[in-house]
Amino acid sequence: MAQRRLGQAEAIADPAVRAATIRTLHSAAVADEARAQTLAEQVQERVLQDGLTDPAQIPIREWVALDAERRQAIEDQLHAIKRGLQLANKMLPAKLPDAARWRAGCPGRWSAP
């Protein structure tokens, strides 16, 4: 759609009007890109902060507002997080030992019993 508008603007006979129209279209495209980037960053921040693993956890209004490239990048990130969580879950023992048994003398340090 932007290409069609640009083509229409380039067809304007008056050079001053043509230049002003192209500048306006360019400014609108830059603003649209900035909004899309900001939204993608907000969604990505939510994904990382909340540990989301499924696109269904993202509000639908935000999800459909993302362009296909950004949506795919976030889906890839969601799948990577999910794989990481699944890997972590597989590595954890079924029953975790009592923390007191594993606690060493100083906080933040752990050792086997």
C-alpha positions as a printed NumPy array, in Angstrom:
array([[  0.   ,   0.   ,   0.   ],
       [  2.867,   2.382,   0.801],
       [  4.422,   1.682,  -2.598],
       [  1.141,   2.509,  -4.315],
       [  0.886,   5.803,  -2.45 ],
       [  4.485,   6.629,  -3.277],
       [  3.805,   5.88 ,  -6.934],
       [  0.776,   8.141,  -6.847],
       [  2.822,  10.898,  -5.182],
       [  5.558,  10.621,  -7.81 ],
       [  2.914,  11.076, -10.507],
       [  1.918,  14.506,  -9.184],
       [  2.774,  17.099, -11.815],
       [  3.564,  20.055,  -9.552],
       [  7.151,  19.536,  -8.214],
       [  6.52 ,  21.378,  -4.94 ],
       [  3.357,  19.414,  -4.175],
       [  5.048,  16.163,  -5.24 ],
       [  8.034,  16.795,  -2.928],
       [  5.792,  17.772,   0.   ],
       [  3.634,  14.68 ,  -0.491],
       [  6.668,  12.388,  -0.655],
       [  8.079,  13.99 ,   2.523],
       [  4.727,  13.476,   4.277],
       [  4.593,   9.826,   3.184],
       [  8.172,   9.284,   4.303],
       [  7.483,  10.881,   7.71 ],
       [  4.398,   8.693,   8.145],
       [  6.393,   5.574,   7.238],
       [  9.115,   6.49 ,   9.746],
       [  6.503,   7.09 ,  12.451],
       [  4.786,   3.768,  11.663],
       [  8.125,   1.952,  11.886],
       [  8.915,   3.61 ,  15.219],
       [  5.51 ,   2.598,  16.632],
       [  5.973,  -0.967,  15.375],
       [  9.457,  -1.162,  16.91 ],
       [  8.225,   0.232,  20.233],
       [  5.362,  -2.27 ,  20.367],
       [  7.707,  -5.145,  19.534],
       [ 10.094,  -4.055,  22.283],
       [  7.221,  -3.858,  24.794],
       [  5.995,  -7.324,  23.852],
       [  9.533,  -8.705,  24.002],
       [ 10.055,  -7.139,  27.422],
       [  6.84 ,  -8.767,  28.671],
       [  7.942, -12.122,  27.246],
       [ 11.28 , -11.932,  29.047],
       [ 10.011, -10.488,  32.327],
       [  7.039, -12.829,  32.673],
       [  8.754, -15.886,  31.176],
       [  5.992, -16.357,  28.616],
       [  6.174, -19.491,  26.457],
       [  3.111, -19.23 ,  24.212],
       [  1.842, -16.516,  21.859],
       [ -1.623, -16.976,  23.397],
       [ -0.245, -15.359,  26.568],
       [  0.276, -12.077,  24.692],
       [ -2.786,  -9.8  ,  24.448],
       [ -4.391, -10.383,  21.043],
       [ -4.552,  -6.665,  20.25 ],
       [ -0.779,  -6.4  ,  20.607],
       [ -0.107,  -9.69 ,  18.804],
       [ -2.082,  -8.776,  15.677],
       [ -0.58 ,  -5.272,  15.637],
       [  2.905,  -6.755,  15.165],
       [  4.122,  -7.151,  11.613],
       [  4.904, -10.669,  10.376],
       [  8.676, -10.34 ,  10.793],
       [  8.489,  -9.143,  14.397],
       [  5.785, -11.685,  15.23 ],
       [  8.028, -14.468,  13.912],
       [ 11.004, -13.184,  15.907],
       [  8.932, -13.162,  19.098],
       [  7.546, -16.644,  18.322],
       [ 11.129, -17.882,  17.918],
       [ 12.006, -16.332,  21.26 ],
       [  8.95 , -17.925,  22.907],
       [  9.934, -21.337,  21.546],
       [ 13.509, -20.897,  22.751],
       [ 12.281, -20.009,  26.223],
       [  9.924, -22.978,  26.189],
       [ 12.742, -25.33 ,  25.129],
       [ 14.924, -23.892,  27.87 ],
       [ 12.212, -24.405,  30.458],
       [ 11.541, -27.916,  29.232],
       [ 15.258, -28.669,  29.387],
       [ 15.462, -27.266,  32.914],
       [ 12.447, -29.303,  33.99 ],
       [ 14.003, -32.474,  32.596],
       [ 17.226, -31.776,  34.459],
       [ 15.583, -31.191,  37.835],
       [ 15.151, -34.249,  40.007],
       [ 11.585, -35.367,  40.652],
       [ 11.924, -34.538,  44.333],
       [ 14.197, -31.698,  45.325],
       [ 16.277, -32.283,  48.449],
       [ 15.667, -30.227,  51.527],
       [ 17.472, -26.907,  51.06 ],
       [ 18.955, -27.095,  54.548],
       [ 20.869, -30.252,  53.579],
       [ 22.447, -28.467,  50.622],
       [ 23.163, -25.15 ,  52.27 ],
       [ 26.817, -24.414,  52.911],
       [ 28.098, -22.053,  55.549],
       [ 27.626, -18.81 ,  53.643],
       [ 24.481, -17.608,  51.854],
       [ 24.38 , -18.103,  48.114],
       [ 26.806, -21.039,  48.157],
       [ 25.619, -24.583,  47.742],
       [ 27.427, -27.884,  48.13 ],
       [ 26.527, -31.539,  48.137],
       [ 25.813, -33.14 ,  51.546]])
